[in-house]
Amino acid sequence: MTLDPFYLIVDSAGWIERLVPLGVRLVQLRIKDRDEAEIRADIRRAKAVCAASACQLVINDYWRIAIEEGCDFVHLGQEDLGDADLSAIRAAGLKLGLSTHDESELQTALAARPDYVALGPVHPTVLKQMKWAPQGLARLGEWKSRIGGLPLVAIGGLNPERLDGVFAAGADSAAVVTDIVRHEAPEARTRQWIAATERWRKPAAR
């Protein structure tokens, strides 16, 4: 499987409607603290936009709804992995991405046979309080050697200026949240990310 080198993460269908049509090919919908009806409605809106824009949609956490809504990709954190029915996810044909932050989490993730592994935070991040120190570029290279052919997603404190180091270290995709959604011009910043990752983009990356 090939991932686009630019992995946008947003918390609403509204963001997807704003940014995906600009040329985003890979986006994660990560919704927190909303009721199931709202989550389901946002997933449906996001799915429609992504289908029209040839963008791969990844649903964070809500694997049951993702199955029911006919999605094809789900991302789970370690805290969600223990409660997930991996057999049901696989039976529904969903691809699976998993977060990792340390050695034990990597072992847990690999045992679940994911379609990609994410490592973070690579750099300090303001998105949320983390109990893990920044991993650094050397850890990216170590993780890539451990997971072999699986795509590796780098996340945490990334911006266009840091992409050369991230991809040189072994990442296949760079995930971003705050550098876009907290930017004064999110659309313009999205276009900058698309342009900055172009040289790592493969044809028809999905």
PDB file of C-alpha atoms in Angstrom:
ATOM      1  CA  MET A   1       0.000   0.000   0.000  1.00  0.00           C
ATOM      2  CA  THR A   2       1.140   3.539  -0.791  1.00  0.00           C
ATOM      3  CA  LEU A   3       0.215   6.578   1.280  1.00  0.00           C
ATOM      4  CA  ASP A   4       0.297  10.124   0.009  1.00  0.00           C
ATOM      5  CA  PRO A   5       3.216  12.006   1.608  1.00  0.00           C
ATOM      6  CA  PHE A   6       0.844  14.714   2.879  1.00  0.00           C
ATOM      7  CA  TYR A   7      -1.497  13.365   5.564  1.00  0.00           C
ATOM      8  CA  LEU A   8      -3.975  15.981   6.750  1.00  0.00           C
ATOM      9  CA  ILE A   9      -5.774  15.421  10.072  1.00  0.00           C
ATOM     10  CA  VAL A  10      -8.860  17.479  10.939  1.00  0.00           C
ATOM     11  CA  ASP A  11     -11.707  17.297  13.437  1.00  0.00           C
ATOM     12  CA  SER A  12     -14.780  18.014  11.323  1.00  0.00           C
ATOM     13  CA  ALA A  13     -16.388  17.516   7.941  1.00  0.00           C
ATOM     14  CA  GLY A  14     -16.367  21.288   7.624  1.00  0.00           C
ATOM     15  CA  TRP A  15     -12.571  21.298   7.435  1.00  0.00           C
ATOM     16  CA  ILE A  16     -12.673  18.490   4.890  1.00  0.00           C
ATOM     17  CA  GLU A  17     -15.119  20.461   2.755  1.00  0.00           C
ATOM     18  CA  ARG A  18     -12.780  23.472   2.907  1.00  0.00           C
ATOM     19  CA  LEU A  19      -9.435  21.806   2.317  1.00  0.00           C
ATOM     20  CA  VAL A  20      -9.778  18.486   0.492  1.00  0.00           C
ATOM     21  CA  PRO A  21     -10.938  20.055  -2.813  1.00  0.00           C
ATOM     22  CA  LEU A  22      -7.639  21.972  -2.914  1.00  0.00           C
ATOM     23  CA  GLY A  23      -5.876  18.728  -3.834  1.00  0.00           C
ATOM     24  CA  VAL A  24      -5.536  16.789  -0.581  1.00  0.00           C
ATOM     25  CA  ARG A  25      -5.261  13.061  -1.280  1.00  0.00           C
ATOM     26  CA  LEU A  26      -5.144  11.653   2.264  1.00  0.00           C
ATOM     27  CA  VAL A  27      -7.153  12.935   5.223  1.00  0.00           C
ATOM     28  CA  GLN A  28      -8.080  11.642   8.645  1.00  0.00           C
ATOM     29  CA  LEU A  29     -11.321  12.657  10.332  1.00  0.00           C
ATOM     30  CA  ARG A  30     -10.539  12.719  14.059  1.00  0.00           C
ATOM     31  CA  ILE A  31     -13.619  13.724  16.004  1.00  0.00           C
ATOM     32  CA  LYS A  32     -13.670  13.954  19.794  1.00  0.00           C
ATOM     33  CA  ASP A  33     -16.446  14.477  22.334  1.00  0.00           C
ATOM     34  CA  ARG A  34     -19.500  14.527  20.074  1.00  0.00           C
ATOM     35  CA  ASP A  35     -22.561  12.312  20.045  1.00  0.00           C
ATOM     36  CA  GLU A  36     -22.956   9.411  17.658  1.00  0.00           C
ATOM     37  CA  ALA A  37     -25.499  11.110  15.401  1.00  0.00           C
ATOM     38  CA  GLU A  38     -23.152  14.060  14.817  1.00  0.00           C
ATOM     39  CA  ILE A  39     -20.197  11.756  14.225  1.00  0.00           C
ATOM     40  CA  ARG A  40     -22.147   9.685  11.724  1.00  0.00           C
ATOM     41  CA  ALA A  41     -23.344  12.794   9.900  1.00  0.00           C
ATOM     42  CA  ASP A  42     -19.810  14.168   9.664  1.00  0.00           C
ATOM     43  CA  ILE A  43     -18.489  10.856   8.369  1.00  0.00           C
ATOM     44  CA  ARG A  44     -21.129  10.837   5.650  1.00  0.00           C
ATOM     45  CA  ARG A  45     -20.296  14.409   4.621  1.00  0.00           C
ATOM     46  CA  ALA A  46     -16.581  13.691   4.658  1.00  0.00           C
ATOM     47  CA  LYS A  47     -17.006  10.511   2.662  1.00  0.00           C
ATOM     48  CA  ALA A  48     -18.942  12.338  -0.052  1.00  0.00           C
ATOM     49  CA  VAL A  49     -16.322  15.073  -0.391  1.00  0.00           C
ATOM     50  CA  CYS A  50     -13.434  12.612  -0.456  1.00  0.00           C
ATOM     51  CA  ALA A  51     -15.135  10.424  -3.069  1.00  0.00           C
ATOM     52  CA  ALA A  52     -15.620  13.451  -5.304  1.00  0.00           C
ATOM     53  CA  SER A  53     -12.001  14.565  -4.841  1.00  0.00           C
ATOM     54  CA  ALA A  54     -10.214  11.195  -5.145  1.00  0.00           C
ATOM     55  CA  CYS A  55      -9.020  11.569  -1.559  1.00  0.00           C
ATOM     56  CA  GLN A  56      -8.435   8.645   0.806  1.00  0.00           C
ATOM     57  CA  LEU A  57     -10.529   9.096   3.963  1.00  0.00           C
ATOM     58  CA  VAL A  58      -9.338   7.612   7.259  1.00  0.00           C
ATOM     59  CA  ILE A  59     -11.745   7.476  10.213  1.00  0.00           C
ATOM     60  CA  ASN A  60     -10.154   7.838  13.626  1.00  0.00           C
ATOM     61  CA  ASP A  61     -11.384   5.598  16.432  1.00  0.00           C
ATOM     62  CA  TYR A  62     -15.024   4.982  15.429  1.00  0.00           C
ATOM     63  CA  TRP A  63     -14.489   1.648  13.699  1.00  0.00           C
ATOM     64  CA  ARG A  64     -18.060   0.416  14.219  1.00  0.00           C
ATOM     65  CA  ILE A  65     -19.536   3.468  12.501  1.00  0.00           C
ATOM     66  CA  ALA A  66     -16.856   3.266   9.815  1.00  0.00           C
ATOM     67  CA  ILE A  67     -17.962  -0.287   9.047  1.00  0.00           C
ATOM     68  CA  GLU A  68     -21.652   0.636   9.049  1.00  0.00           C
ATOM     69  CA  GLU A  69     -21.057   3.627   6.768  1.00  0.00           C
ATOM     70  CA  GLY A  70     -19.015   1.663   4.255  1.00  0.00           C
ATOM     71  CA  CYS A  71     -15.711   3.429   4.872  1.00  0.00           C
ATOM     72  CA  ASP A  72     -12.482   1.733   3.887  1.00  0.00           C
ATOM     73  CA  PHE A  73      -9.859   2.964   6.363  1.00  0.00           C
ATOM     74  CA  VAL A  74      -9.717   3.333  10.142  1.00  0.00           C
ATOM     75  CA  HIS A  75      -6.984   4.614  12.454  1.00  0.00           C
ATOM     76  CA  LEU A  76      -6.729   3.506  16.078  1.00  0.00           C
ATOM     77  CA  GLY A  77      -4.674   4.728  18.988  1.00  0.00           C
ATOM     78  CA  GLN A  78      -3.259   2.239  21.447  1.00  0.00           C
ATOM     79  CA  GLU A  79      -6.037   2.958  23.926  1.00  0.00           C
ATOM     80  CA  ASP A  80      -8.633   2.152  21.260  1.00  0.00           C
ATOM     81  CA  LEU A  81      -6.884  -0.937  19.950  1.00  0.00           C
ATOM     82  CA  GLY A  82      -7.671  -3.013  23.027  1.00  0.00           C
ATOM     83  CA  ASP A  83     -11.405  -2.469  22.587  1.00  0.00           C
ATOM     84  CA  ALA A  84     -11.505  -2.911  18.828  1.00  0.00           C
ATOM     85  CA  ASP A  85     -12.736  -6.033  17.067  1.00  0.00           C
ATOM     86  CA  LEU A  86      -9.922  -6.505  14.579  1.00  0.00           C
ATOM     87  CA  SER A  87     -11.656  -9.501  13.024  1.00  0.00           C
ATOM     88  CA  ALA A  88     -14.724  -7.382  12.275  1.00  0.00           C
ATOM     89  CA  ILE A  89     -12.558  -4.600  10.865  1.00  0.00           C
ATOM     90  CA  ARG A  90     -10.749  -7.023   8.575  1.00  0.00           C
ATOM     91  CA  ALA A  91     -13.939  -8.831   7.577  1.00  0.00           C
ATOM     92  CA  ALA A  92     -15.403  -5.488   6.467  1.00  0.00           C
ATOM     93  CA  GLY A  93     -12.361  -4.891   4.273  1.00  0.00           C
ATOM     94  CA  LEU A  94     -11.109  -1.866   6.189  1.00  0.00           C
ATOM     95  CA  LYS A  95      -7.440  -0.949   6.124  1.00  0.00           C
ATOM     96  CA  LEU A  96      -5.935  -0.247   9.529  1.00  0.00           C
ATOM     97  CA  GLY A  97      -3.496   2.398  10.745  1.00  0.00           C
ATOM     98  CA  LEU A  98      -2.096   2.367  14.288  1.00  0.00           C
ATOM     99  CA  SER A  99      -0.365   4.946  16.482  1.00  0.00           C
ATOM    100  CA  THR A 100       2.852   4.142  18.344  1.00  0.00           C
ATOM    101  CA  HIS A 101       4.966   6.091  20.800  1.00  0.00           C
ATOM    102  CA  ASP A 102       7.408   3.565  22.257  1.00  0.00           C
ATOM    103  CA  GLU A 103       8.830   0.081  21.850  1.00  0.00           C
ATOM    104  CA  SER A 104       6.035  -1.791  23.608  1.00  0.00           C
ATOM    105  CA  GLU A 105       3.410   0.015  21.541  1.00  0.00           C
ATOM    106  CA  LEU A 106       5.249  -0.858  18.344  1.00  0.00           C
ATOM    107  CA  GLN A 107       5.218  -4.534  19.295  1.00  0.00           C
ATOM    108  CA  THR A 108       1.498  -4.332  20.070  1.00  0.00           C
ATOM    109  CA  ALA A 109       0.829  -2.581  16.777  1.00  0.00           C
ATOM    110  CA  LEU A 110       2.790  -5.058  14.659  1.00  0.00           C
ATOM    111  CA  ALA A 111       0.970  -7.968  16.290  1.00  0.00           C
ATOM    112  CA  ALA A 112      -2.276  -6.462  14.962  1.00  0.00           C
ATOM    113  CA  ARG A 113      -0.956  -6.578  11.355  1.00  0.00           C
ATOM    114  CA  PRO A 114      -1.678  -2.929  10.454  1.00  0.00           C
ATOM    115  CA  ASP A 115      -1.529  -1.390   6.999  1.00  0.00           C
ATOM    116  CA  TYR A 116       0.612   1.463   8.312  1.00  0.00           C
ATOM    117  CA  VAL A 117       2.264   2.544  11.542  1.00  0.00           C
ATOM    118  CA  ALA A 118       2.430   6.113  12.851  1.00  0.00           C
ATOM    119  CA  LEU A 119       5.187   7.394  15.159  1.00  0.00           C
ATOM    120  CA  GLY A 120       4.988  10.530  17.214  1.00  0.00           C
ATOM    121  CA  PRO A 121       5.531  13.079  18.388  1.00  0.00           C
ATOM    122  CA  VAL A 122       8.567  13.550  16.166  1.00  0.00           C
ATOM    123  CA  HIS A 123       8.982  17.148  17.335  1.00  0.00           C
ATOM    124  CA  PRO A 124       7.382  19.050  20.227  1.00  0.00           C
ATOM    125  CA  THR A 125       3.675  19.594  19.579  1.00  0.00           C
ATOM    126  CA  VAL A 126       1.084  21.977  20.999  1.00  0.00           C
ATOM    127  CA  LEU A 127      -1.873  19.840  19.941  1.00  0.00           C
ATOM    128  CA  LYS A 128      -2.223  17.986  23.235  1.00  0.00           C
ATOM    129  CA  GLN A 129      -0.295  17.070  26.356  1.00  0.00           C
ATOM    130  CA  MET A 130       1.976  14.121  25.671  1.00  0.00           C
ATOM    131  CA  LYS A 131       3.565  11.806  28.218  1.00  0.00           C
ATOM    132  CA  TRP A 132       6.183  10.917  25.588  1.00  0.00           C
ATOM    133  CA  ALA A 133       9.198  13.068  24.813  1.00  0.00           C
ATOM    134  CA  PRO A 134       9.740  14.084  21.196  1.00  0.00           C
ATOM    135  CA  GLN A 135      10.978  11.025  19.304  1.00  0.00           C
ATOM    136  CA  GLY A 136      13.379  12.751  16.958  1.00  0.00           C
ATOM    137  CA  LEU A 137      14.481  11.805  13.462  1.00  0.00           C
ATOM    138  CA  ALA A 138      16.756   8.972  14.558  1.00  0.00           C
ATOM    139  CA  ARG A 139      13.786   7.115  16.025  1.00  0.00           C
ATOM    140  CA  LEU A 140      11.971   7.454  12.706  1.00  0.00           C
ATOM    141  CA  GLY A 141      14.825   5.668  10.990  1.00  0.00           C
ATOM    142  CA  GLU A 142      14.847   2.958  13.639  1.00  0.00           C
ATOM    143  CA  TRP A 143      11.071   2.431  13.326  1.00  0.00           C
ATOM    144  CA  LYS A 144      11.328   2.203   9.533  1.00  0.00           C
ATOM    145  CA  SER A 145      13.966  -0.498   9.770  1.00  0.00           C
ATOM    146  CA  ARG A 146      11.729  -2.404  12.172  1.00  0.00           C
ATOM    147  CA  ILE A 147       8.507  -2.300  10.180  1.00  0.00           C
ATOM    148  CA  GLY A 148      10.013  -3.108   6.799  1.00  0.00           C
ATOM    149  CA  GLY A 149       7.635  -2.545   3.908  1.00  0.00           C
ATOM    150  CA  LEU A 150       4.824  -1.058   5.975  1.00  0.00           C
ATOM    151  CA  PRO A 151       4.300   2.670   5.388  1.00  0.00           C
ATOM    152  CA  LEU A 152       5.541   4.856   8.251  1.00  0.00           C
ATOM    153  CA  VAL A 153       3.663   8.038   9.147  1.00  0.00           C
ATOM    154  CA  ALA A 154       5.482  10.765  11.062  1.00  0.00           C
ATOM    155  CA  ILE A 155       3.382  13.053  13.250  1.00  0.00           C
ATOM    156  CA  GLY A 156       3.976  15.817  15.760  1.00  0.00           C
ATOM    157  CA  GLY A 157       5.312  19.323  15.327  1.00  0.00           C
ATOM    158  CA  LEU A 158       5.753  19.075  11.572  1.00  0.00           C
ATOM    159  CA  ASN A 159       5.833  21.928   9.085  1.00  0.00           C
ATOM    160  CA  PRO A 160       7.043  22.243   5.481  1.00  0.00           C
ATOM    161  CA  GLU A 161      10.502  23.312   6.629  1.00  0.00           C
ATOM    162  CA  ARG A 162      10.996  20.017   8.492  1.00  0.00           C
ATOM    163  CA  LEU A 163       9.923  17.699   5.689  1.00  0.00           C
ATOM    164  CA  ASP A 164      13.350  17.042   4.184  1.00  0.00           C
ATOM    165  CA  GLY A 165      14.586  15.618   7.477  1.00  0.00           C
ATOM    166  CA  VAL A 166      11.456  13.595   8.094  1.00  0.00           C
ATOM    167  CA  PHE A 167      11.500  11.868   4.704  1.00  0.00           C
ATOM    168  CA  ALA A 168      15.276  11.404   4.723  1.00  0.00           C
ATOM    169  CA  ALA A 169      14.892   9.604   8.052  1.00  0.00           C
ATOM    170  CA  GLY A 170      12.513   7.072   6.533  1.00  0.00           C
ATOM    171  CA  ALA A 171       8.978   8.407   6.811  1.00  0.00           C
ATOM    172  CA  ASP A 172       6.601   7.670   3.958  1.00  0.00           C
ATOM    173  CA  SER A 173       4.002  10.257   4.957  1.00  0.00           C
ATOM    174  CA  ALA A 174       3.961  13.389   7.136  1.00  0.00           C
ATOM    175  CA  ALA A 175       0.842  14.034   9.201  1.00  0.00           C
ATOM    176  CA  VAL A 176      -0.196  17.547  10.159  1.00  0.00           C
ATOM    177  CA  VAL A 177      -2.870  19.127  12.321  1.00  0.00           C
ATOM    178  CA  THR A 178      -2.033  22.443  13.956  1.00  0.00           C
ATOM    179  CA  ASP A 179       0.308  23.838  11.298  1.00  0.00           C
ATOM    180  CA  ILE A 180      -2.747  24.042   9.040  1.00  0.00           C
ATOM    181  CA  VAL A 181      -5.882  24.344  11.166  1.00  0.00           C
ATOM    182  CA  ARG A 182      -4.330  27.000  13.440  1.00  0.00           C
ATOM    183  CA  HIS A 183      -2.692  28.864  10.580  1.00  0.00           C
ATOM    184  CA  GLU A 184      -4.054  32.301   9.751  1.00  0.00           C
ATOM    185  CA  ALA A 185      -4.623  31.140   6.161  1.00  0.00           C
ATOM    186  CA  PRO A 186      -5.417  27.399   6.245  1.00  0.00           C
ATOM    187  CA  GLU A 187      -6.179  27.128   2.532  1.00  0.00           C
ATOM    188  CA  ALA A 188      -2.914  28.783   1.533  1.00  0.00           C
ATOM    189  CA  ARG A 189      -0.992  26.660   4.019  1.00  0.00           C
ATOM    190  CA  THR A 190      -2.607  23.505   2.638  1.00  0.00           C
ATOM    191  CA  ARG A 191      -1.444  24.449  -0.848  1.00  0.00           C
ATOM    192  CA  GLN A 192       2.071  24.979   0.539  1.00  0.00           C
ATOM    193  CA  TRP A 193       2.039  21.487   2.030  1.00  0.00           C
ATOM    194  CA  ILE A 194       0.832  19.938  -1.220  1.00  0.00           C
ATOM    195  CA  ALA A 195       3.604  21.696  -3.138  1.00  0.00           C
ATOM    196  CA  ALA A 196       6.244  20.894  -0.514  1.00  0.00           C
ATOM    197  CA  THR A 197       5.476  17.161  -0.603  1.00  0.00           C
ATOM    198  CA  GLU A 198       5.193  16.895  -4.383  1.00  0.00           C
ATOM    199  CA  ARG A 199       8.619  15.365  -4.952  1.00  0.00           C
ATOM    200  CA  TRP A 200       7.756  12.441  -2.676  1.00  0.00           C
ATOM    201  CA  ARG A 201       4.337  11.885  -4.255  1.00  0.00           C
ATOM    202  CA  LYS A 202       3.818   8.775  -6.346  1.00  0.00           C
ATOM    203  CA  PRO A 203       1.241   8.633  -9.151  1.00  0.00           C
ATOM    204  CA  ALA A 204      -2.254   7.714  -7.953  1.00  0.00           C
ATOM    205  CA  ALA A 205      -1.190   7.549  -4.310  1.00  0.00           C
ATOM    206  CA  ARG A 206      -4.092   6.270  -2.235  1.00  0.00           C
TER     207      ARG A 206
END
